Amino acid sequence: MVKRVFNFNPGPATLPLDVLEEAAKATVEFNNLGMSILEISHRSKDFEKVLNDCVADVKELLGLPDGYSVLFVGGGASTQFAMIPMNFLPAGGSADYINTGEWSKKAIKEAKLFGTVNVTATSEDKNFSCLPDMQAVKVTPGAAYVHVTSNNTIFGTETFVFPDTGDTPLVCDMSSDIMSWKFDASKFALIYAGAQKNIGPAGVTMVIVRQDFLAKANEKIPTMLKYKTHADNNSLYNTPPAGAIFIVGQVMKWMKRNGGLAVMEAKNKAKADLLYAAIDDGAPFYRGTVEKPARSRMNVTFRLPSEELESKFITEAKEGGLVGLKGHRSVGGCRASIYNAFPLEGVQALVDFMKAFAQKNG
Ligand code: PMP
């Protein structure tokens, strides 16, 4: 039995142990084929079943209505930043972007290569420590779509409310909170997420796209960068990241066994509440960096009185088996990433460590 640490890394991140064990077995042999999941053909019946079961489980867990395609592609969520405008921002057109942090900014940068970007709301003036009022966001007449980031992994903000965009398609980067709460997927024309936080390993990105939106996509773009290519070929136009898709499939089964999105949400809320309470009770030694209504359940960001103490905190936490608590290099401080598979006991262990550390160093 491996001794596992509590892994607070922001992604790649903690995966459920039973999923890892299943993946370990399948990496040696899969379905009595005398080959592993990494070696079988992506065109085989066995792999097709892995893929189709995974898609069906995603649809079931999200309660997706008919009319959506679930795709698995490579290139990370970062490639989606370019694929979205390449497919959906017509020449001479514009798209609306809500700027809530580093990842939104990267999405905006790519979109500007293809057309006009209207930043219709931002919290940049507050250093991204809060979120704009999503319900007050106005859609620019003629905008091809509205792009929003649901969870800002670096700054530790998350929205559970989305703008009402009427007939204008709503596109969302859910890389760091996909399937962590029960949301209404039918509000979105396109959702994308790198798998490596809540739903699997790095190397595969899930895209959920409404087919009527897909029908509007630009045809004159490279084949591999066209969503339609992947939708028309059930993500099998080329060799997909098969091993990563297998693990996403196992995570979907794990979520189903464990009560689905409503249970994930309740557990994520309990974990986040416990940790934020420790930060607030530990003030002024600990200081949350985000305004309370915008606090993320996935990435909990906080500061200590000095950078020296932060560095000592991170080092001593690591010695105690609490790993990956350093904040993003662009903002500093501490960040605890507590996605779906991260256990409540790990948050409790961090809270106990925080109390002891504050007593010794406060
Ligand atoms: N969007 C968000 C919200 C993210 O957190 C990340 C990665 N941390 C990305 C996009 C980029 O993902 P990738 O590394 O898969 O390109």
mmCIF file of C-alpha atoms and ligand atoms in Angstrom:
data_model
loop_
_atom_site.group_PDB
_atom_site.id
_atom_site.type_symbol
_atom_site.label_atom_id
_atom_site.label_comp_id
_atom_site.label_asym_id
_atom_site.label_seq_id
_atom_site.Cartn_x
_atom_site.Cartn_y
_atom_site.Cartn_z
ATOM 1 C CA MET A 1 0.000 0.000 0.000
ATOM 2 C CA VAL A 2 1.466 3.347 -1.105
ATOM 3 C CA LYS A 3 1.537 6.107 1.498
ATOM 4 C CA ARG A 4 -0.293 8.979 -0.164
ATOM 5 C CA VAL A 5 0.214 12.619 0.757
ATOM 6 C CA PHE A 6 -2.563 15.198 0.698
ATOM 7 C CA ASN A 7 -2.005 16.740 -2.703
ATOM 8 C CA PHE A 8 -3.215 20.346 -2.980
ATOM 9 C CA ASN A 9 -1.711 20.906 -6.437
ATOM 10 C CA PRO A 10 -3.855 22.950 -8.854
ATOM 11 C CA GLY A 11 -3.598 20.520 -11.754
ATOM 12 C CA PRO A 12 -2.547 17.864 -12.474
ATOM 13 C CA ALA A 13 -4.287 17.159 -9.200
ATOM 14 C CA THR A 14 -5.511 14.431 -6.855
ATOM 15 C CA LEU A 15 -7.375 11.588 -8.520
ATOM 16 C CA PRO A 16 -9.481 8.987 -6.674
ATOM 17 C CA LEU A 17 -7.307 6.079 -5.495
ATOM 18 C CA ASP A 18 -9.678 3.444 -6.864
ATOM 19 C CA VAL A 19 -9.476 5.118 -10.278
ATOM 20 C CA LEU A 20 -5.678 5.029 -10.123
ATOM 21 C CA GLU A 21 -5.770 1.346 -9.160
ATOM 22 C CA GLU A 22 -8.097 0.544 -12.041
ATOM 23 C CA ALA A 23 -5.841 2.511 -14.397
ATOM 24 C CA ALA A 24 -2.776 0.665 -13.073
ATOM 25 C CA LYS A 25 -4.389 -2.685 -13.868
ATOM 26 C CA ALA A 26 -5.520 -1.548 -17.314
ATOM 27 C CA THR A 27 -2.016 -0.289 -18.021
ATOM 28 C CA VAL A 28 -0.831 -3.898 -17.798
ATOM 29 C CA GLU A 29 -3.765 -5.675 -19.363
ATOM 30 C CA PHE A 30 -7.188 -4.566 -20.524
ATOM 31 C CA ASN A 31 -10.299 -6.732 -21.066
ATOM 32 C CA ASN A 32 -8.216 -9.953 -21.216
ATOM 33 C CA LEU A 33 -6.846 -8.829 -24.561
ATOM 34 C CA GLY A 34 -3.221 -9.653 -23.774
ATOM 35 C CA MET A 35 -2.559 -5.929 -24.279
ATOM 36 C CA SER A 36 -2.952 -2.823 -22.178
ATOM 37 C CA ILE A 37 -5.318 0.102 -22.682
ATOM 38 C CA LEU A 38 -2.269 2.036 -23.895
ATOM 39 C CA GLU A 39 -1.587 -0.498 -26.620
ATOM 40 C CA ILE A 40 -4.956 -1.365 -28.134
ATOM 41 C CA SER A 41 -6.131 0.283 -31.319
ATOM 42 C CA HIS A 42 -8.233 3.380 -30.906
ATOM 43 C CA ARG A 43 -10.369 1.887 -33.696
ATOM 44 C CA SER A 44 -11.028 -1.334 -31.771
ATOM 45 C CA LYS A 45 -14.459 -2.227 -30.387
ATOM 46 C CA ASP A 46 -12.946 -2.289 -26.902
ATOM 47 C CA PHE A 47 -11.740 1.310 -27.109
ATOM 48 C CA GLU A 48 -14.901 2.488 -28.796
ATOM 49 C CA LYS A 49 -16.857 1.135 -25.840
ATOM 50 C CA VAL A 50 -14.570 2.998 -23.412
ATOM 51 C CA LEU A 51 -15.186 6.219 -25.334
ATOM 52 C CA ASN A 52 -18.923 5.752 -25.817
ATOM 53 C CA ASP A 53 -19.476 4.788 -22.167
ATOM 54 C CA CYS A 54 -17.516 7.854 -21.092
ATOM 55 C CA VAL A 55 -19.612 10.151 -23.310
ATOM 56 C CA ALA A 56 -22.835 8.532 -22.063
ATOM 57 C CA ASP A 57 -21.753 8.949 -18.433
ATOM 58 C CA VAL A 58 -20.848 12.617 -18.965
ATOM 59 C CA LYS A 59 -24.285 13.207 -20.503
ATOM 60 C CA GLU A 60 -26.012 11.357 -17.670
ATOM 61 C CA LEU A 61 -24.085 13.112 -14.894
ATOM 62 C CA LEU A 62 -24.713 16.549 -16.411
ATOM 63 C CA GLY A 63 -28.296 15.769 -17.391
ATOM 64 C CA LEU A 64 -27.436 17.042 -20.879
ATOM 65 C CA PRO A 65 -30.446 17.408 -23.147
ATOM 66 C CA ASP A 66 -30.389 16.049 -26.719
ATOM 67 C CA GLY A 67 -28.591 18.190 -29.254
ATOM 68 C CA TYR A 68 -25.152 18.304 -27.612
ATOM 69 C CA SER A 69 -21.921 16.577 -28.638
ATOM 70 C CA VAL A 70 -19.284 15.594 -26.082
ATOM 71 C CA LEU A 71 -15.789 15.669 -27.591
ATOM 72 C CA PHE A 72 -12.348 14.719 -26.344
ATOM 73 C CA VAL A 73 -9.455 16.571 -27.942
ATOM 74 C CA GLY A 74 -5.789 17.269 -27.295
ATOM 75 C CA GLY A 75 -3.952 20.561 -26.922
ATOM 76 C CA GLY A 76 -5.175 21.514 -23.456
ATOM 77 C CA ALA A 77 -7.728 24.157 -22.624
ATOM 78 C CA SER A 78 -5.220 26.682 -24.003
ATOM 79 C CA THR A 79 -5.864 25.451 -27.556
ATOM 80 C CA GLN A 80 -9.562 26.089 -26.982
ATOM 81 C CA PHE A 81 -8.753 29.766 -26.442
ATOM 82 C CA ALA A 82 -7.890 29.902 -30.165
ATOM 83 C CA MET A 83 -10.280 27.263 -31.489
ATOM 84 C CA ILE A 84 -13.348 29.089 -30.191
ATOM 85 C CA PRO A 85 -12.784 32.345 -32.117
ATOM 86 C CA MET A 86 -11.365 30.463 -35.102
ATOM 87 C CA ASN A 87 -14.630 28.515 -35.361
ATOM 88 C CA PHE A 88 -17.168 31.035 -34.174
ATOM 89 C CA LEU A 89 -15.884 34.579 -34.593
ATOM 90 C CA PRO A 90 -16.651 35.544 -38.210
ATOM 91 C CA ALA A 91 -14.323 37.875 -40.131
ATOM 92 C CA GLY A 92 -15.212 41.444 -39.215
ATOM 93 C CA GLY A 93 -17.333 40.255 -36.303
ATOM 94 C CA SER A 94 -17.043 40.665 -32.559
ATOM 95 C CA ALA A 95 -17.381 38.561 -29.434
ATOM 96 C CA ASP A 96 -17.956 39.491 -25.794
ATOM 97 C CA TYR A 97 -15.489 38.383 -23.123
ATOM 98 C CA ILE A 98 -15.776 38.687 -19.361
ATOM 99 C CA ASN A 99 -12.304 39.235 -17.961
ATOM 100 C CA THR A 100 -11.904 37.653 -14.533
ATOM 101 C CA GLY A 101 -8.249 36.640 -14.443
ATOM 102 C CA GLU A 102 -5.158 35.277 -16.156
ATOM 103 C CA TRP A 103 -7.012 32.550 -18.069
ATOM 104 C CA SER A 104 -9.689 34.943 -19.314
ATOM 105 C CA LYS A 105 -6.896 37.261 -20.465
ATOM 106 C CA LYS A 106 -5.275 34.460 -22.413
ATOM 107 C CA ALA A 107 -8.611 33.632 -24.045
ATOM 108 C CA ILE A 108 -9.032 37.320 -24.967
ATOM 109 C CA LYS A 109 -5.529 37.508 -26.422
ATOM 110 C CA GLU A 110 -6.276 34.633 -28.805
ATOM 111 C CA ALA A 111 -9.705 35.957 -29.780
ATOM 112 C CA LYS A 112 -8.144 39.291 -30.774
ATOM 113 C CA LEU A 113 -6.262 37.435 -33.504
ATOM 114 C CA PHE A 114 -9.581 36.749 -35.216
ATOM 115 C CA GLY A 115 -11.855 39.716 -34.596
ATOM 116 C CA THR A 116 -13.000 42.420 -32.221
ATOM 117 C CA VAL A 117 -13.200 41.604 -28.543
ATOM 118 C CA ASN A 118 -15.636 43.537 -26.356
ATOM 119 C CA VAL A 119 -14.649 43.190 -22.710
ATOM 120 C CA THR A 120 -18.129 43.670 -21.289
ATOM 121 C CA ALA A 121 -17.229 43.150 -17.633
ATOM 122 C CA THR A 122 -14.049 42.812 -15.635
ATOM 123 C CA SER A 123 -12.709 42.783 -12.086
ATOM 124 C CA GLU A 124 -9.193 43.727 -13.182
ATOM 125 C CA ASP A 125 -9.438 47.112 -11.413
ATOM 126 C CA LYS A 126 -9.802 45.139 -8.144
ATOM 127 C CA ASN A 127 -6.858 42.922 -9.000
ATOM 128 C CA PHE A 128 -9.319 40.089 -9.742
ATOM 129 C CA SER A 129 -10.107 39.719 -6.032
ATOM 130 C CA CYS A 130 -13.832 39.712 -6.796
ATOM 131 C CA LEU A 131 -16.118 39.066 -9.752
ATOM 132 C CA PRO A 132 -18.244 41.436 -11.814
ATOM 133 C CA ASP A 133 -22.006 41.209 -11.288
ATOM 134 C CA MET A 134 -22.779 38.483 -13.816
ATOM 135 C CA GLN A 135 -26.484 39.289 -13.847
ATOM 136 C CA ALA A 136 -25.762 42.869 -14.872
ATOM 137 C CA VAL A 137 -23.640 41.886 -17.879
ATOM 138 C CA LYS A 138 -25.057 43.305 -21.116
ATOM 139 C CA VAL A 139 -24.594 41.558 -24.436
ATOM 140 C CA THR A 140 -23.192 43.666 -27.284
ATOM 141 C CA PRO A 141 -25.643 43.662 -30.191
ATOM 142 C CA GLY A 142 -24.308 41.362 -32.917
ATOM 143 C CA ALA A 143 -21.744 39.616 -30.688
ATOM 144 C CA ALA A 144 -21.039 36.118 -32.005
ATOM 145 C CA TYR A 145 -20.901 34.697 -28.466
ATOM 146 C CA VAL A 146 -20.181 35.593 -24.856
ATOM 147 C CA HIS A 147 -17.177 33.959 -23.178
ATOM 148 C CA VAL A 148 -16.902 33.517 -19.420
ATOM 149 C CA THR A 149 -14.509 31.670 -17.076
ATOM 150 C CA SER A 150 -16.447 29.933 -14.289
ATOM 151 C CA ASN A 151 -13.548 29.357 -11.891
ATOM 152 C CA ASN A 152 -10.403 31.442 -11.806
ATOM 153 C CA THR A 153 -7.793 28.927 -10.735
ATOM 154 C CA ILE A 154 -5.063 31.468 -10.007
ATOM 155 C CA PHE A 155 -7.057 34.139 -8.151
ATOM 156 C CA GLY A 156 -9.438 31.763 -6.374
ATOM 157 C CA THR A 157 -12.777 33.172 -7.525
ATOM 158 C CA GLU A 158 -15.752 31.212 -8.825
ATOM 159 C CA THR A 159 -19.163 32.135 -10.146
ATOM 160 C CA PHE A 160 -22.296 30.064 -9.715
ATOM 161 C CA VAL A 161 -24.365 32.620 -11.612
ATOM 162 C CA PHE A 162 -24.003 33.225 -15.333
ATOM 163 C CA PRO A 163 -25.072 36.119 -17.526
ATOM 164 C CA ASP A 164 -28.410 35.864 -19.249
ATOM 165 C CA THR A 165 -27.293 36.136 -22.868
ATOM 166 C CA GLY A 166 -30.674 35.521 -24.499
ATOM 167 C CA ASP A 167 -30.122 34.149 -27.989
ATOM 168 C CA THR A 168 -26.402 34.927 -27.970
ATOM 169 C CA PRO A 169 -24.443 31.689 -27.412
ATOM 170 C CA LEU A 170 -22.750 31.421 -24.009
ATOM 171 C CA VAL A 171 -19.291 29.810 -23.998
ATOM 172 C CA CYS A 172 -17.586 28.813 -20.760
ATOM 173 C CA ASP A 173 -14.101 27.793 -19.687
ATOM 174 C CA MET A 174 -14.897 25.348 -16.866
ATOM 175 C CA SER A 175 -11.394 23.900 -16.687
ATOM 176 C CA SER A 176 -11.155 24.175 -12.944
ATOM 177 C CA ASP A 177 -14.707 23.523 -11.735
ATOM 178 C CA ILE A 178 -16.360 21.266 -14.294
ATOM 179 C CA MET A 179 -18.591 18.669 -12.635
ATOM 180 C CA SER A 180 -17.889 20.016 -9.155
ATOM 181 C CA TRP A 181 -21.453 21.254 -8.692
ATOM 182 C CA LYS A 182 -24.871 20.701 -10.212
ATOM 183 C CA PHE A 183 -25.268 23.388 -12.838
ATOM 184 C CA ASP A 184 -27.626 23.756 -15.764
ATOM 185 C CA ALA A 185 -25.517 22.744 -18.770
ATOM 186 C CA SER A 186 -28.346 23.556 -21.178
ATOM 187 C CA LYS A 187 -27.624 27.295 -20.693
ATOM 188 C CA PHE A 188 -24.349 26.912 -22.573
ATOM 189 C CA ALA A 189 -23.595 26.661 -26.282
ATOM 190 C CA LEU A 190 -20.086 25.399 -25.557
ATOM 191 C CA ILE A 191 -18.254 24.295 -22.412
ATOM 192 C CA TYR A 192 -14.606 23.283 -22.355
ATOM 193 C CA ALA A 193 -12.321 21.949 -19.675
ATOM 194 C CA GLY A 194 -8.831 20.561 -19.465
ATOM 195 C CA ALA A 195 -9.330 17.260 -17.634
ATOM 196 C CA GLN A 196 -6.454 17.563 -15.186
ATOM 197 C CA LYS A 197 -8.289 19.108 -12.246
ATOM 198 C CA ASN A 198 -11.710 17.564 -11.652
ATOM 199 C CA ILE A 199 -12.138 14.823 -14.205
ATOM 200 C CA GLY A 200 -8.898 13.089 -15.098
ATOM 201 C CA PRO A 201 -5.259 13.379 -16.096
ATOM 202 C CA ALA A 202 -3.585 15.995 -18.281
ATOM 203 C CA GLY A 203 -3.545 15.397 -22.019
ATOM 204 C CA VAL A 204 -7.231 15.485 -22.831
ATOM 205 C CA THR A 205 -9.714 18.350 -22.978
ATOM 206 C CA MET A 206 -13.445 17.826 -22.857
ATOM 207 C CA VAL A 207 -15.634 19.985 -25.079
ATOM 208 C CA ILE A 208 -19.412 19.981 -24.816
ATOM 209 C CA VAL A 209 -20.969 21.768 -27.754
ATOM 210 C CA ARG A 210 -24.533 22.390 -28.846
ATOM 211 C CA GLN A 211 -25.075 21.158 -32.364
ATOM 212 C CA ASP A 212 -26.975 24.226 -33.591
ATOM 213 C CA PHE A 213 -23.985 26.369 -32.553
ATOM 214 C CA LEU A 214 -21.642 23.941 -34.263
ATOM 215 C CA ALA A 215 -23.621 24.340 -37.471
ATOM 216 C CA LYS A 216 -22.618 28.044 -37.549
ATOM 217 C CA ALA A 217 -18.877 27.355 -37.392
ATOM 218 C CA ASN A 218 -16.428 28.647 -39.962
ATOM 219 C CA GLU A 219 -15.595 25.921 -42.513
ATOM 220 C CA LYS A 220 -12.369 27.405 -43.858
ATOM 221 C CA ILE A 221 -10.039 26.498 -41.045
ATOM 222 C CA PRO A 222 -7.580 23.638 -40.539
ATOM 223 C CA THR A 223 -9.269 20.256 -40.214
ATOM 224 C CA MET A 224 -7.950 19.422 -36.752
ATOM 225 C CA LEU A 225 -8.983 22.824 -35.384
ATOM 226 C CA LYS A 226 -12.580 22.445 -36.545
ATOM 227 C CA TYR A 227 -14.968 21.219 -33.846
ATOM 228 C CA LYS A 228 -17.091 19.678 -36.588
ATOM 229 C CA THR A 229 -14.263 17.299 -37.510
ATOM 230 C CA HIS A 230 -14.252 15.871 -33.996
ATOM 231 C CA ALA A 231 -18.029 15.879 -33.664
ATOM 232 C CA ASP A 232 -18.593 14.137 -37.021
ATOM 233 C CA ASN A 233 -16.046 11.461 -36.122
ATOM 234 C CA ASN A 234 -16.933 10.827 -32.454
ATOM 235 C CA SER A 235 -13.511 12.210 -31.419
ATOM 236 C CA LEU A 236 -11.855 9.562 -33.597
ATOM 237 C CA TYR A 237 -10.802 11.602 -36.617
ATOM 238 C CA ASN A 238 -7.203 11.070 -35.548
ATOM 239 C CA THR A 239 -5.647 9.100 -32.697
ATOM 240 C CA PRO A 240 -7.174 10.605 -29.565
ATOM 241 C CA PRO A 241 -5.437 10.640 -26.147
ATOM 242 C CA ALA A 242 -6.836 7.163 -25.495
ATOM 243 C CA GLY A 243 -5.221 6.457 -22.114
ATOM 244 C CA ALA A 244 -6.371 9.803 -20.732
ATOM 245 C CA ILE A 245 -9.908 9.228 -22.046
ATOM 246 C CA PHE A 246 -9.936 5.834 -20.307
ATOM 247 C CA ILE A 247 -9.132 7.522 -16.985
ATOM 248 C CA VAL A 248 -11.771 10.231 -17.526
ATOM 249 C CA GLY A 249 -14.208 7.351 -18.086
ATOM 250 C CA GLN A 250 -13.162 5.790 -14.793
ATOM 251 C CA VAL A 251 -13.593 9.140 -13.000
ATOM 252 C CA MET A 252 -17.132 9.383 -14.444
ATOM 253 C CA LYS A 253 -17.933 5.922 -13.072
ATOM 254 C CA TRP A 254 -16.434 6.927 -9.718
ATOM 255 C CA MET A 255 -18.678 10.024 -9.664
ATOM 256 C CA LYS A 256 -21.729 7.915 -10.478
ATOM 257 C CA ARG A 257 -20.882 5.383 -7.729
ATOM 258 C CA ASN A 258 -20.482 8.265 -5.309
ATOM 259 C CA GLY A 259 -23.813 9.961 -5.877
ATOM 260 C CA GLY A 260 -23.218 12.200 -8.893
ATOM 261 C CA LEU A 261 -22.907 15.954 -9.044
ATOM 262 C CA ALA A 262 -25.242 16.770 -6.152
ATOM 263 C CA VAL A 263 -23.014 14.770 -3.779
ATOM 264 C CA MET A 264 -19.819 16.237 -5.312
ATOM 265 C CA GLU A 265 -21.285 19.699 -4.711
ATOM 266 C CA ALA A 266 -22.226 18.996 -1.085
ATOM 267 C CA LYS A 267 -18.774 17.582 -0.343
ATOM 268 C CA ASN A 268 -16.977 20.413 -2.115
ATOM 269 C CA LYS A 269 -19.033 22.948 -0.194
ATOM 270 C CA ALA A 270 -18.265 21.257 3.134
ATOM 271 C CA LYS A 271 -14.521 21.212 2.357
ATOM 272 C CA ALA A 272 -14.437 24.848 1.262
ATOM 273 C CA ASP A 273 -16.538 26.025 4.237
ATOM 274 C CA LEU A 274 -14.179 24.262 6.644
ATOM 275 C CA LEU A 275 -11.099 25.842 5.106
ATOM 276 C CA TYR A 276 -12.518 29.366 4.761
ATOM 277 C CA ALA A 277 -13.697 29.204 8.383
ATOM 278 C CA ALA A 278 -10.124 28.382 9.444
ATOM 279 C CA ILE A 279 -8.816 31.352 7.441
ATOM 280 C CA ASP A 280 -11.415 33.750 8.875
ATOM 281 C CA ASP A 281 -11.016 32.449 12.441
ATOM 282 C CA GLY A 282 -7.238 32.692 12.059
ATOM 283 C CA ALA A 283 -7.317 36.390 11.057
ATOM 284 C CA PRO A 284 -5.280 38.558 11.059
ATOM 285 C CA PHE A 285 -2.522 35.897 10.804
ATOM 286 C CA TYR A 286 -4.325 34.329 7.837
ATOM 287 C CA ARG A 287 -5.972 36.576 5.268
ATOM 288 C CA GLY A 288 -8.220 35.369 2.461
ATOM 289 C CA THR A 289 -7.368 37.189 -0.771
ATOM 290 C CA VAL A 290 -10.843 37.123 -2.300
ATOM 291 C CA GLU A 291 -14.021 39.021 -1.424
ATOM 292 C CA LYS A 292 -16.365 36.572 0.287
ATOM 293 C CA PRO A 293 -19.168 36.334 -2.314
ATOM 294 C CA ALA A 294 -16.617 35.409 -5.010
ATOM 295 C CA ARG A 295 -14.745 32.718 -3.067
ATOM 296 C CA SER A 296 -13.945 29.587 -5.041
ATOM 297 C CA ARG A 297 -14.762 26.141 -3.663
ATOM 298 C CA MET A 298 -11.953 24.731 -5.775
ATOM 299 C CA ASN A 299 -8.935 27.001 -5.200
ATOM 300 C CA VAL A 300 -8.694 28.587 -1.780
ATOM 301 C CA THR A 301 -6.160 31.442 -1.768
ATOM 302 C CA PHE A 302 -4.746 33.055 1.349
ATOM 303 C CA ARG A 303 -1.808 35.035 2.651
ATOM 304 C CA LEU A 304 0.237 35.034 5.825
ATOM 305 C CA PRO A 305 1.781 38.151 7.426
ATOM 306 C CA SER A 306 5.018 37.942 5.390
ATOM 307 C CA GLU A 307 6.569 36.103 2.457
ATOM 308 C CA GLU A 308 9.075 34.545 4.863
ATOM 309 C CA LEU A 309 6.254 33.058 6.912
ATOM 310 C CA GLU A 310 4.516 31.867 3.742
ATOM 311 C CA SER A 311 7.631 30.109 2.629
ATOM 312 C CA LYS A 312 8.091 28.511 6.087
ATOM 313 C CA PHE A 313 4.401 27.496 6.086
ATOM 314 C CA ILE A 314 4.686 25.799 2.696
ATOM 315 C CA THR A 315 7.907 23.989 3.652
ATOM 316 C CA GLU A 316 6.643 22.737 7.005
ATOM 317 C CA ALA A 317 3.280 21.731 5.532
ATOM 318 C CA LYS A 318 5.113 19.656 2.944
ATOM 319 C CA GLU A 319 7.154 17.945 5.659
ATOM 320 C CA GLY A 320 3.835 17.037 7.267
ATOM 321 C CA GLY A 321 2.462 15.481 4.068
ATOM 322 C CA LEU A 322 0.481 18.525 2.862
ATOM 323 C CA VAL A 323 1.874 19.119 -0.603
ATOM 324 C CA GLY A 324 1.342 21.743 -3.316
ATOM 325 C CA LEU A 325 0.217 24.753 -1.248
ATOM 326 C CA LYS A 326 2.307 27.404 -3.003
ATOM 327 C CA GLY A 327 0.246 30.075 -4.759
ATOM 328 C CA HIS A 328 0.598 30.645 -8.495
ATOM 329 C CA ARG A 329 3.928 32.224 -9.416
ATOM 330 C CA SER A 330 2.148 35.348 -10.695
ATOM 331 C CA VAL A 331 0.371 36.157 -7.403
ATOM 332 C CA GLY A 332 2.334 34.451 -4.606
ATOM 333 C CA GLY A 333 0.867 33.484 -1.241
ATOM 334 C CA CYS A 334 -0.759 30.129 -0.604
ATOM 335 C CA ARG A 335 -3.375 28.220 -2.538
ATOM 336 C CA ALA A 336 -5.106 24.996 -1.576
ATOM 337 C CA SER A 337 -6.733 23.301 -4.558
ATOM 338 C CA ILE A 338 -9.438 20.954 -3.339
ATOM 339 C CA TYR A 339 -11.162 19.475 -6.370
ATOM 340 C CA ASN A 340 -13.721 16.633 -6.386
ATOM 341 C CA ALA A 341 -11.303 13.843 -5.516
ATOM 342 C CA PHE A 342 -9.596 15.737 -2.695
ATOM 343 C CA PRO A 343 -10.773 14.237 0.623
ATOM 344 C CA LEU A 344 -12.323 16.119 3.564
ATOM 345 C CA GLU A 345 -9.693 14.541 5.864
ATOM 346 C CA GLY A 346 -7.031 16.377 3.880
ATOM 347 C CA VAL A 347 -8.752 19.705 4.472
ATOM 348 C CA GLN A 348 -9.090 18.849 8.168
ATOM 349 C CA ALA A 349 -5.375 18.029 8.278
ATOM 350 C CA LEU A 350 -4.574 21.412 6.708
ATOM 351 C CA VAL A 351 -6.863 23.248 9.133
ATOM 352 C CA ASP A 352 -5.157 21.512 12.110
ATOM 353 C CA PHE A 353 -1.756 22.395 10.676
ATOM 354 C CA MET A 354 -2.812 26.040 10.167
ATOM 355 C CA LYS A 355 -3.920 26.363 13.796
ATOM 356 C CA ALA A 356 -0.689 24.883 15.118
ATOM 357 C CA PHE A 357 1.437 27.001 12.766
ATOM 358 C CA ALA A 358 -0.324 30.222 13.764
ATOM 359 C CA GLN A 359 0.121 29.405 17.444
ATOM 360 C CA LYS A 360 3.847 28.830 17.007
ATOM 361 C CA ASN A 361 4.529 31.740 14.647
ATOM 362 C CA GLY A 362 1.787 34.280 15.386
HETATM 363 N N1 PMP B 1 -8.370 27.707 -18.057
HETATM 364 C C1 PMP B 1 -8.286 27.581 -16.726
HETATM 365 C C2 PMP B 1 -9.393 28.142 -15.877
HETATM 366 C C3 PMP B 1 -7.195 26.929 -16.153
HETATM 367 O O1 PMP B 1 -7.100 26.801 -14.830
HETATM 368 C C4 PMP B 1 -6.176 26.409 -17.000
HETATM 369 C C5 PMP B 1 -4.977 25.665 -16.463
HETATM 370 N N2 PMP B 1 -4.646 25.832 -15.170
HETATM 371 C C6 PMP B 1 -6.296 26.600 -18.373
HETATM 372 C C7 PMP B 1 -7.417 27.228 -18.872
HETATM 373 C C8 PMP B 1 -5.236 26.104 -19.323
HETATM 374 O O2 PMP B 1 -5.315 24.728 -19.375
HETATM 375 P P1 PMP B 1 -4.234 23.841 -20.129
HETATM 376 O O3 PMP B 1 -3.011 23.835 -19.269
HETATM 377 O O4 PMP B 1 -4.921 22.503 -20.203
HETATM 378 O O5 PMP B 1 -3.992 24.424 -21.462
#
